[in-house]
PDB file of N, CA and C in Angstrom:
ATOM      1  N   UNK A   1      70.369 -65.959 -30.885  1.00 89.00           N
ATOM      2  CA  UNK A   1      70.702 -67.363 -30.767  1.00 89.00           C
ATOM      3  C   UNK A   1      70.382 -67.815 -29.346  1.00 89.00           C
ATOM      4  N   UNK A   2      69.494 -69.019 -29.312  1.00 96.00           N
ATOM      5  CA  UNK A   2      69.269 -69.541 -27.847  1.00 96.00           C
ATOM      6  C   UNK A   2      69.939 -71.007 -27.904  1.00 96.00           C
ATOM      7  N   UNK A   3      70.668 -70.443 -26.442  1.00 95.00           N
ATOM      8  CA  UNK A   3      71.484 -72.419 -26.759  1.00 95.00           C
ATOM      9  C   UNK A   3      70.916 -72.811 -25.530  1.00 95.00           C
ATOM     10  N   UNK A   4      71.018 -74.343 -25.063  1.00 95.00           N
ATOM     11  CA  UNK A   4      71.193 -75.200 -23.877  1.00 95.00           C
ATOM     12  C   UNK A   4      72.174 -74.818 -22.984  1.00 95.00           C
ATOM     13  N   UNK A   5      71.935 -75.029 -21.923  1.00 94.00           N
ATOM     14  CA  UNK A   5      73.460 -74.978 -21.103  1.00 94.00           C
ATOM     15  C   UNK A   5      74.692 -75.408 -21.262  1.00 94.00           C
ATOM     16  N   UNK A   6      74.535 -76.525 -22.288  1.00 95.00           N
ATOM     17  CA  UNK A   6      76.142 -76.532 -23.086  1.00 95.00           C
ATOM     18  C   UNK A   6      76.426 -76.017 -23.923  1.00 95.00           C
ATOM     19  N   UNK A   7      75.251 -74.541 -24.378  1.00 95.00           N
ATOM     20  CA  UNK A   7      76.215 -74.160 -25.415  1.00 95.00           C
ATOM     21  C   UNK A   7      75.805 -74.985 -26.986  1.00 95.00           C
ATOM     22  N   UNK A   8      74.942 -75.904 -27.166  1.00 96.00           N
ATOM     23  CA  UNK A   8      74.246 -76.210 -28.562  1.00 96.00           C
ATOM     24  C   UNK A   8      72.937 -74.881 -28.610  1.00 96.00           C
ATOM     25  N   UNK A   9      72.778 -74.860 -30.035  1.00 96.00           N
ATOM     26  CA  UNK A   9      72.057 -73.851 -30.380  1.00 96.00           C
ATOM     27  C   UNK A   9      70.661 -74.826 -30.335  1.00 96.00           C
ATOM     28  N   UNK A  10      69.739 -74.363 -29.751  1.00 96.00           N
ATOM     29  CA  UNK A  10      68.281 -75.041 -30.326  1.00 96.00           C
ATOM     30  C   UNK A  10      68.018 -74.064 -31.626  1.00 96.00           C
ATOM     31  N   UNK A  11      66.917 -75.096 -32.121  1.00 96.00           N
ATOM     32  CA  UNK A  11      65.696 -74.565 -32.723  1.00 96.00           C
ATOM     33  C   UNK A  11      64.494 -75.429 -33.301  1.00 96.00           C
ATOM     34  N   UNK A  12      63.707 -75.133 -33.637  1.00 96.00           N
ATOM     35  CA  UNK A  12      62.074 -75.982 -33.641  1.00 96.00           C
ATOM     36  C   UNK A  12      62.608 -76.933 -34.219  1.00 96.00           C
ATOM     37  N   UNK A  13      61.566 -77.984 -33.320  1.00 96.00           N
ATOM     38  CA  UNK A  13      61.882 -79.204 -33.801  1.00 96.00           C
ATOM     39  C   UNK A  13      63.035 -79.959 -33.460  1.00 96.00           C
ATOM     40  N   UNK A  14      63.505 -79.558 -32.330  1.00 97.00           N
ATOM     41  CA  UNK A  14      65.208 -80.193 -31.830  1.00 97.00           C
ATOM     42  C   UNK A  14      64.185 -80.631 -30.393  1.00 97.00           C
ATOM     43  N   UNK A  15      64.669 -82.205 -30.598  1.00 97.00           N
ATOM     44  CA  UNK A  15      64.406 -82.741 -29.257  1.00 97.00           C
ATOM     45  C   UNK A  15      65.342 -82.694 -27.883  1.00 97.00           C
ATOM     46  N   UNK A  16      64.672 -81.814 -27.235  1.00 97.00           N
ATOM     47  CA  UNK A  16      65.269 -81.714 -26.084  1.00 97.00           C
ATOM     48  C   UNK A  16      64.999 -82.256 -24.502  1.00 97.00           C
ATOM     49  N   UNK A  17      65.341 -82.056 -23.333  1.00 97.00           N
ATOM     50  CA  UNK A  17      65.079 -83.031 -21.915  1.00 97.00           C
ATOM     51  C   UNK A  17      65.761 -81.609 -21.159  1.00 97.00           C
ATOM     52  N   UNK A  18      64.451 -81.250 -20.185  1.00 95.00           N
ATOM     53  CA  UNK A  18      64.361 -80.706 -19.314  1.00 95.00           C
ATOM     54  C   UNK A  18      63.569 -80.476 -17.776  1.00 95.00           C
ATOM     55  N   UNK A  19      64.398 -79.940 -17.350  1.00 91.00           N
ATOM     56  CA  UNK A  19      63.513 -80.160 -15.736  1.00 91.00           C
ATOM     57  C   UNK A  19      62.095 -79.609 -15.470  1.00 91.00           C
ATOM     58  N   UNK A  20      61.252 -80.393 -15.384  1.00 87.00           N
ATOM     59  CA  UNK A  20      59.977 -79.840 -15.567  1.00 87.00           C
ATOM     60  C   UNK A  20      59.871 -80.310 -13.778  1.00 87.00           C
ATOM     61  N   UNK A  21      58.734 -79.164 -12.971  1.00 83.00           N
ATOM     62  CA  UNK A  21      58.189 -79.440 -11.465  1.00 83.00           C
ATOM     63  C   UNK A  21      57.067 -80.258 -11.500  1.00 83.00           C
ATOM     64  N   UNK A  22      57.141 -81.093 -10.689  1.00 79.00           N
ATOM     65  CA  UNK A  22      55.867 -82.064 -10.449  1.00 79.00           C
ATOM     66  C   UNK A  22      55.529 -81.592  -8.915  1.00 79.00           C
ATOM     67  N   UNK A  23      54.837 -80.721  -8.341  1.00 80.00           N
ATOM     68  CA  UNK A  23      54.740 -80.241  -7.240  1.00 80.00           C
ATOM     69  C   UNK A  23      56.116 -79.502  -6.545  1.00 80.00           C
ATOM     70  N   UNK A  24      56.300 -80.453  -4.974  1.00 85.00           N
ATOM     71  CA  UNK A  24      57.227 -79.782  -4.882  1.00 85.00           C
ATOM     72  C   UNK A  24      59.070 -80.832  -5.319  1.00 85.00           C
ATOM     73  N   UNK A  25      58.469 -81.865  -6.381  1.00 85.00           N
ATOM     74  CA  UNK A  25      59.723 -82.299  -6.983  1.00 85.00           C
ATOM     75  C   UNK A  25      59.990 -81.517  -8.245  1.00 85.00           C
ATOM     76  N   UNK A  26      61.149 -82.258  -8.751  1.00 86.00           N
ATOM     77  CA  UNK A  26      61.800 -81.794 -10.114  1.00 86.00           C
ATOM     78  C   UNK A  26      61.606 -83.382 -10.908  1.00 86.00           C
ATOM     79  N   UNK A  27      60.987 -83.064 -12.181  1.00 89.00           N
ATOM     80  CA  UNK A  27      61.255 -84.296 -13.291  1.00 89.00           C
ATOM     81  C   UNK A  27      61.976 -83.859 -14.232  1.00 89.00           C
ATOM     82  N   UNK A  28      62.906 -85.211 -14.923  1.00 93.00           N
ATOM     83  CA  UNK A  28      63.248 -85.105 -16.236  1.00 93.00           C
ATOM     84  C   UNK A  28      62.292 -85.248 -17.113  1.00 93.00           C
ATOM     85  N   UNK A  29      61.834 -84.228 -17.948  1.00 93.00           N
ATOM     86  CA  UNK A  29      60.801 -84.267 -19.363  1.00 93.00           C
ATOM     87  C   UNK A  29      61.838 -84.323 -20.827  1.00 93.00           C
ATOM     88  N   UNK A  30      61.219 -85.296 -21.866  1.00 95.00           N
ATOM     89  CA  UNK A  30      61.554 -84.469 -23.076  1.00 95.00           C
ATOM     90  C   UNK A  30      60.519 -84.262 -23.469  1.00 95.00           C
ATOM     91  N   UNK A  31      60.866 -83.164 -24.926  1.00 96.00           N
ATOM     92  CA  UNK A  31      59.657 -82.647 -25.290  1.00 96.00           C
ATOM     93  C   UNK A  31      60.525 -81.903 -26.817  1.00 96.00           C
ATOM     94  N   UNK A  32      59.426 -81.675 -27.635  1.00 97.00           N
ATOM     95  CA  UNK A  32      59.999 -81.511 -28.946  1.00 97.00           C
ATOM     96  C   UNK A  32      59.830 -79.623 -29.058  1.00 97.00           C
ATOM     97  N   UNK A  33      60.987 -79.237 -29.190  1.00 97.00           N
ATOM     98  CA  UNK A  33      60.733 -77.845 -29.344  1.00 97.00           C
ATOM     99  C   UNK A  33      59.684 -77.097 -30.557  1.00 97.00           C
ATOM    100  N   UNK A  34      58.731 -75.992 -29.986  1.00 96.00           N
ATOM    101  CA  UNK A  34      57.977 -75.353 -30.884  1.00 96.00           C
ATOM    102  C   UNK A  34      58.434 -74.210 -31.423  1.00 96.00           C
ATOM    103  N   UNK A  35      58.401 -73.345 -30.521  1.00 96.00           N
ATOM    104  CA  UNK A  35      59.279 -72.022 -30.892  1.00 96.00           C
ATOM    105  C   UNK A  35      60.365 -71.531 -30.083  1.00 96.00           C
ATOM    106  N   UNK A  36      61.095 -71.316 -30.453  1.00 96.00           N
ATOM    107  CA  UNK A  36      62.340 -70.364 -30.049  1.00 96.00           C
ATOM    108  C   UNK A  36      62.508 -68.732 -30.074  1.00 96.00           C
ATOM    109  N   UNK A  37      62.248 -68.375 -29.074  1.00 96.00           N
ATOM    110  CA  UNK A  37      62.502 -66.744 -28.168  1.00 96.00           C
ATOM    111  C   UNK A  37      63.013 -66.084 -27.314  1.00 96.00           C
ATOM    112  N   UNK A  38      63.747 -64.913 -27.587  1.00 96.00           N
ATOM    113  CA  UNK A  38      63.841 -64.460 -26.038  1.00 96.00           C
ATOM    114  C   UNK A  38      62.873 -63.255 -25.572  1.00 96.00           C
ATOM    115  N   UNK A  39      62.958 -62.916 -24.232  1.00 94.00           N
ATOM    116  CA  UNK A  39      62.541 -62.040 -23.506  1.00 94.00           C
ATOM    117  C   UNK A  39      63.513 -61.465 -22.576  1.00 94.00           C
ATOM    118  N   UNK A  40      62.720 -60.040 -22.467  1.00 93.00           N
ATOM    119  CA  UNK A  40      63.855 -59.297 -21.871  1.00 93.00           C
ATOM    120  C   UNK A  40      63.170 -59.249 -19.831  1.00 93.00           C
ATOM    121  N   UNK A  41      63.945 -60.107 -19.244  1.00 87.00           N
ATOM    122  CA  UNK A  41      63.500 -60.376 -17.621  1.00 87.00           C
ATOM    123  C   UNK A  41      64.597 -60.116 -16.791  1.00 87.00           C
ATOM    124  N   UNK A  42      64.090 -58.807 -16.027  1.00 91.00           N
ATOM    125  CA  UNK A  42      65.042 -58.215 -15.188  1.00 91.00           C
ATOM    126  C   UNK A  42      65.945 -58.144 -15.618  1.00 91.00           C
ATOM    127  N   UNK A  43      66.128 -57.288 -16.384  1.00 93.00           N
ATOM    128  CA  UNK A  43      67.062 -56.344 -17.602  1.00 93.00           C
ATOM    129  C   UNK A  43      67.334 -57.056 -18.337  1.00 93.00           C
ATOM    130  N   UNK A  44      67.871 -58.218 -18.510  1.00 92.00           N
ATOM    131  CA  UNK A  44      68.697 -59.475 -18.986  1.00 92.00           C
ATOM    132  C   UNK A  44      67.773 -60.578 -20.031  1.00 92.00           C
ATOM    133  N   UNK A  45      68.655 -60.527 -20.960  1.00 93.00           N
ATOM    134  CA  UNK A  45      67.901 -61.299 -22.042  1.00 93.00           C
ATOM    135  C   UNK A  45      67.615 -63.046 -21.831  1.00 93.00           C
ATOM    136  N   UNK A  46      66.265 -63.659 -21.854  1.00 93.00           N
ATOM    137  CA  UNK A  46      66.581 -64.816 -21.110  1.00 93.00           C
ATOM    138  C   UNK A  46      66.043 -65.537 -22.494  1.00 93.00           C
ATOM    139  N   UNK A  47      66.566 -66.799 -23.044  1.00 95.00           N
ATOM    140  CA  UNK A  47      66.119 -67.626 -23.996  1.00 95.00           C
ATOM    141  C   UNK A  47      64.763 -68.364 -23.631  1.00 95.00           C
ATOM    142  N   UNK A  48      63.861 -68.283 -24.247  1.00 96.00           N
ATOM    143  CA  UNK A  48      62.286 -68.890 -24.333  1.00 96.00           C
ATOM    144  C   UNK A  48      62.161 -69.644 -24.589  1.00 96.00           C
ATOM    145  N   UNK A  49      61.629 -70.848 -24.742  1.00 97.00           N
ATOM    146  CA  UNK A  49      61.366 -72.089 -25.600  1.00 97.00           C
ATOM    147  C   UNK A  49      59.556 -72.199 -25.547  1.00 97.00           C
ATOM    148  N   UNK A  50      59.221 -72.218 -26.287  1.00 97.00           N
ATOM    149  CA  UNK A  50      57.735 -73.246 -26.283  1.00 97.00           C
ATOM    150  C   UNK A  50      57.881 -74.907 -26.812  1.00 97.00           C
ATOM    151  N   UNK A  51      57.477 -75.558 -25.882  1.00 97.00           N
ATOM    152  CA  UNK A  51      57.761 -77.256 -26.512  1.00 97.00           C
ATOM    153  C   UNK A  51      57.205 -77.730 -26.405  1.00 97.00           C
ATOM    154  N   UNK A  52      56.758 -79.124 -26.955  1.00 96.00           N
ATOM    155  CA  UNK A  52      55.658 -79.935 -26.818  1.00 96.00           C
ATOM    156  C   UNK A  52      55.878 -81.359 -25.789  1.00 96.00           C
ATOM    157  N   UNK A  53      55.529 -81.546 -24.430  1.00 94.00           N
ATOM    158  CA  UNK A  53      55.850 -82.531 -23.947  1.00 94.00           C
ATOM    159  C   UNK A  53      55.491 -83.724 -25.141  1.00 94.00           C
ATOM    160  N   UNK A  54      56.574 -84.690 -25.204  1.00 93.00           N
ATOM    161  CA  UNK A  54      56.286 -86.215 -25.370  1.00 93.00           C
ATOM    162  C   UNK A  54      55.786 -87.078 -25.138  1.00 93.00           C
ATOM    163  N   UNK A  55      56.021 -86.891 -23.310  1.00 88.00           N
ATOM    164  CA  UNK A  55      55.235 -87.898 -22.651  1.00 88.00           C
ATOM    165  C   UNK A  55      56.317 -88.619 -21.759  1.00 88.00           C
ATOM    166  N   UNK A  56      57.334 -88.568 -22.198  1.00 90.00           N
ATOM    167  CA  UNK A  56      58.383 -89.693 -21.993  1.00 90.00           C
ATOM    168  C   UNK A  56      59.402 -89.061 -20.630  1.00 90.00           C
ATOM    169  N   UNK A  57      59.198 -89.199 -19.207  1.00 89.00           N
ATOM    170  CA  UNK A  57      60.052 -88.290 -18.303  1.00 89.00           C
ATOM    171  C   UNK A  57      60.031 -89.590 -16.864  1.00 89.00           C
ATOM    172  N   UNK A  58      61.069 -88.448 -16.036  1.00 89.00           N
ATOM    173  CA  UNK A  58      61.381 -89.691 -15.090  1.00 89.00           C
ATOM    174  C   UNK A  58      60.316 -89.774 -14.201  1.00 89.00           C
ATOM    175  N   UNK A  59      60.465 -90.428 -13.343  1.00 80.00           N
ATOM    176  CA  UNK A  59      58.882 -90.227 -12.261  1.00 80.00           C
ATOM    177  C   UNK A  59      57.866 -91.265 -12.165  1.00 80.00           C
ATOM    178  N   UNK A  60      57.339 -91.506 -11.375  1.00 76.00           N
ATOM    179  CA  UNK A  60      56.534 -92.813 -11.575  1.00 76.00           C
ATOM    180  C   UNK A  60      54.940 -91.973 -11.781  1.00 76.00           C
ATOM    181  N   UNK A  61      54.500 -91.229 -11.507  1.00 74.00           N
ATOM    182  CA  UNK A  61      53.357 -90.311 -11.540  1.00 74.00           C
ATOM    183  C   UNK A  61      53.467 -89.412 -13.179  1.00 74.00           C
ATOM    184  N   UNK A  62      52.302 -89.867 -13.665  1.00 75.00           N
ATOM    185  CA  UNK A  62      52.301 -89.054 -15.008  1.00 75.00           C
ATOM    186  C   UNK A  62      51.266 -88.010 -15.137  1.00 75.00           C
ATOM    187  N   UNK A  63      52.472 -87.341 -16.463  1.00 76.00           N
ATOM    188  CA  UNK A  63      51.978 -85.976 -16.705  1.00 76.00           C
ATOM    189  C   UNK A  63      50.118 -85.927 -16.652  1.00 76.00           C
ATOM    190  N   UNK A  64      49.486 -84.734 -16.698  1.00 78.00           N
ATOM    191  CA  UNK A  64      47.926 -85.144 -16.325  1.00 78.00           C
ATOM    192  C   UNK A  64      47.774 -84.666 -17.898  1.00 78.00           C
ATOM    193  N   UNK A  65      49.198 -83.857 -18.654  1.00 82.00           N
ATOM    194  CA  UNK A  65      48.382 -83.426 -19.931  1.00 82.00           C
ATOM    195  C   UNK A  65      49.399 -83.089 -20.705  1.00 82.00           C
ATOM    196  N   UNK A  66      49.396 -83.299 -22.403  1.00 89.00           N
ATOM    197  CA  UNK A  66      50.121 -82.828 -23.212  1.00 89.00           C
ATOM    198  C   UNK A  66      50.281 -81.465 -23.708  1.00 89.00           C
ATOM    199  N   UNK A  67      50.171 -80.650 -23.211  1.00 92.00           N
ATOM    200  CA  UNK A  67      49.524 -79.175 -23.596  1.00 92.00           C
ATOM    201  C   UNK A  67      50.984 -78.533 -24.006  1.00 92.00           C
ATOM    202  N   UNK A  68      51.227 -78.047 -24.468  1.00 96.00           N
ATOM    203  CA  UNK A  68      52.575 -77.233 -24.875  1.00 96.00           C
ATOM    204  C   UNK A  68      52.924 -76.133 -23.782  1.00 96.00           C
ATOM    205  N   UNK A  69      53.645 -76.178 -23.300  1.00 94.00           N
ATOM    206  CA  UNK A  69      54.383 -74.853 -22.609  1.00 94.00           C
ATOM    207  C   UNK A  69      55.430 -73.985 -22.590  1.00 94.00           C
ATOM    208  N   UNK A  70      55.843 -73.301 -22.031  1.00 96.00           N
ATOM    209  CA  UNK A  70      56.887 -72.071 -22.119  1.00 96.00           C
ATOM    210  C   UNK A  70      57.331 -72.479 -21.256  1.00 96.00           C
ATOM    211  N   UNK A  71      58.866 -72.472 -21.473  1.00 95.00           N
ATOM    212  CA  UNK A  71      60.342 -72.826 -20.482  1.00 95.00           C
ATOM    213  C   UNK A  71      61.495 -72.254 -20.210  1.00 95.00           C
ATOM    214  N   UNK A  72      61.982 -71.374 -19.852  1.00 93.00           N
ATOM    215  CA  UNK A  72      63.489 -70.809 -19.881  1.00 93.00           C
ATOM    216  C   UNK A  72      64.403 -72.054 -20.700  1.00 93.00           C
ATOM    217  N   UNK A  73      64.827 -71.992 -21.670  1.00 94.00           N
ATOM    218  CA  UNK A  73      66.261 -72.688 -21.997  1.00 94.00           C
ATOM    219  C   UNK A  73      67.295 -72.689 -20.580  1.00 94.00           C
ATOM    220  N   UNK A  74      67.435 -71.931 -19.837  1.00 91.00           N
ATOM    221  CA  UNK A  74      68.478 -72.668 -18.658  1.00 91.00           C
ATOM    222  C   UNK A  74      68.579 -73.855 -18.274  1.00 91.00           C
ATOM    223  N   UNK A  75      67.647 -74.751 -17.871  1.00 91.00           N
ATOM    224  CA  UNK A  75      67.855 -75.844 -17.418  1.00 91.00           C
ATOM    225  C   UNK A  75      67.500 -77.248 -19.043  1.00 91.00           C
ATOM    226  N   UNK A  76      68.416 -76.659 -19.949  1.00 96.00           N
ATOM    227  CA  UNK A  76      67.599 -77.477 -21.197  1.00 96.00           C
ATOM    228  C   UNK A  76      68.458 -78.429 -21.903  1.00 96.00           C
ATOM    229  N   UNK A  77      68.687 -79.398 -22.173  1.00 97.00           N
ATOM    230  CA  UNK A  77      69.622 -80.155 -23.024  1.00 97.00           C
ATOM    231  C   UNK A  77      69.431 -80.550 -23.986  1.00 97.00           C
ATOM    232  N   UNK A  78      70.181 -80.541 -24.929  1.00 97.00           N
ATOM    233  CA  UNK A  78      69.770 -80.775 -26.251  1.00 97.00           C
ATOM    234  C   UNK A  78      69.996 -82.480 -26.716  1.00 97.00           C
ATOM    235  N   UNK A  79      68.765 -82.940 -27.065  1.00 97.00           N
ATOM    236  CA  UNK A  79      69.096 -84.553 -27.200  1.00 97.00           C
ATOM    237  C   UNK A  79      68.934 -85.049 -28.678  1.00 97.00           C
ATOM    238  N   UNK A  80      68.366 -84.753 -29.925  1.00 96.00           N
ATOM    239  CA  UNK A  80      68.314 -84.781 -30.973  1.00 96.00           C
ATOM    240  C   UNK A  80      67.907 -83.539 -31.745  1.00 96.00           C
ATOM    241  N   UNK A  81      69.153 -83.195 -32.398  1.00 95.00           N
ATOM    242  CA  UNK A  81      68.510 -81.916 -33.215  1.00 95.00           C
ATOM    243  C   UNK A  81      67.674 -82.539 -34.419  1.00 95.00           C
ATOM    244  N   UNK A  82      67.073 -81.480 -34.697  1.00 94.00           N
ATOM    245  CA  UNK A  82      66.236 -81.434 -35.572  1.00 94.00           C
ATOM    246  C   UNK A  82      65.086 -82.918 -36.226  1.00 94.00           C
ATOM    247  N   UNK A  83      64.710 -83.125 -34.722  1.00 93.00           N
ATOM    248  CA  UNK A  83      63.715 -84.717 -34.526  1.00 93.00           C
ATOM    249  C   UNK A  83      62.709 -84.975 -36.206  1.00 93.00           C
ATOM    250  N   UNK A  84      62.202 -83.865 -35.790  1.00 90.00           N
ATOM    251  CA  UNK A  84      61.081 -84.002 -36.860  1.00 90.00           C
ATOM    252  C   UNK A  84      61.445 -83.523 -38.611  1.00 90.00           C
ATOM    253  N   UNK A  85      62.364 -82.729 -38.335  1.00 87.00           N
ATOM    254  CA  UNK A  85      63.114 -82.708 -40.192  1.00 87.00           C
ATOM    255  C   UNK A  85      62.222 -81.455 -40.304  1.00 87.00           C
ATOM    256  N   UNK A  86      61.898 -80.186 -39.456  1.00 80.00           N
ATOM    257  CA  UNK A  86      61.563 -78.933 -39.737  1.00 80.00           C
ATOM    258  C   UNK A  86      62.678 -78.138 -40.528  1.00 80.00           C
ATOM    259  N   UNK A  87      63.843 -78.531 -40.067  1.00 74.00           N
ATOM    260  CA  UNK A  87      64.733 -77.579 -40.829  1.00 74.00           C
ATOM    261  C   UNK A  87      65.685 -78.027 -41.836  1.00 74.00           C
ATOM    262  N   UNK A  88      65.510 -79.207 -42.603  1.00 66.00           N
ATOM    263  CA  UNK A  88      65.886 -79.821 -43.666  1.00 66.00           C
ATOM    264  C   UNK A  88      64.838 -80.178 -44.752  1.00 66.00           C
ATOM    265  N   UNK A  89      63.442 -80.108 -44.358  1.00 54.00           N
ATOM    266  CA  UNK A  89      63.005 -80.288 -45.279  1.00 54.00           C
ATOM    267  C   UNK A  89      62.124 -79.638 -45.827  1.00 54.00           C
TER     268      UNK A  89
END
């Protein structure tokens, strides 16, 4: 089970908002989760996410690309589960 920092469980397809780096700042991104994983980093099991940016984050400078990436769940919040209806329908 991989949750957010509060403690909601993700999984694909749960829209979430996380701190993505824009150099040497921090942005708010959301982005729609792809897959859900962990890995084992420095002994310790860390929750994975692959997600799809949206587009939609704070910052006046935009993203240069939609490309999907890999994220630690630590810094992750959960803002609509299950956006796209992967796991109901």
């Amino acid at each position: 089970m991989v949750t957010d920092y509060g403690g909601e469980e993700l999984y694909r397809g749960d829209l979430i908002a996380y701190a993505a780096r824009q150099g040497n700042r921090v942005r708010m991104a959301d982005a729609i989760v792809d897959k859900v994983t962990t890995r084992l980093v420095d002994g310790r099991l860390r929750g994975m996410l692959r997600v799809r940016p949206t587009g939609i984050e704070s910052g006046f400078a935009k993203r240069r690309s939609l490309r999907k990436e890999w994220i630690s769940s630590e810094h992750v919040r959960l803002v609509i589960p299950d956006v796209t209806g992967e796991r109901h329908g």
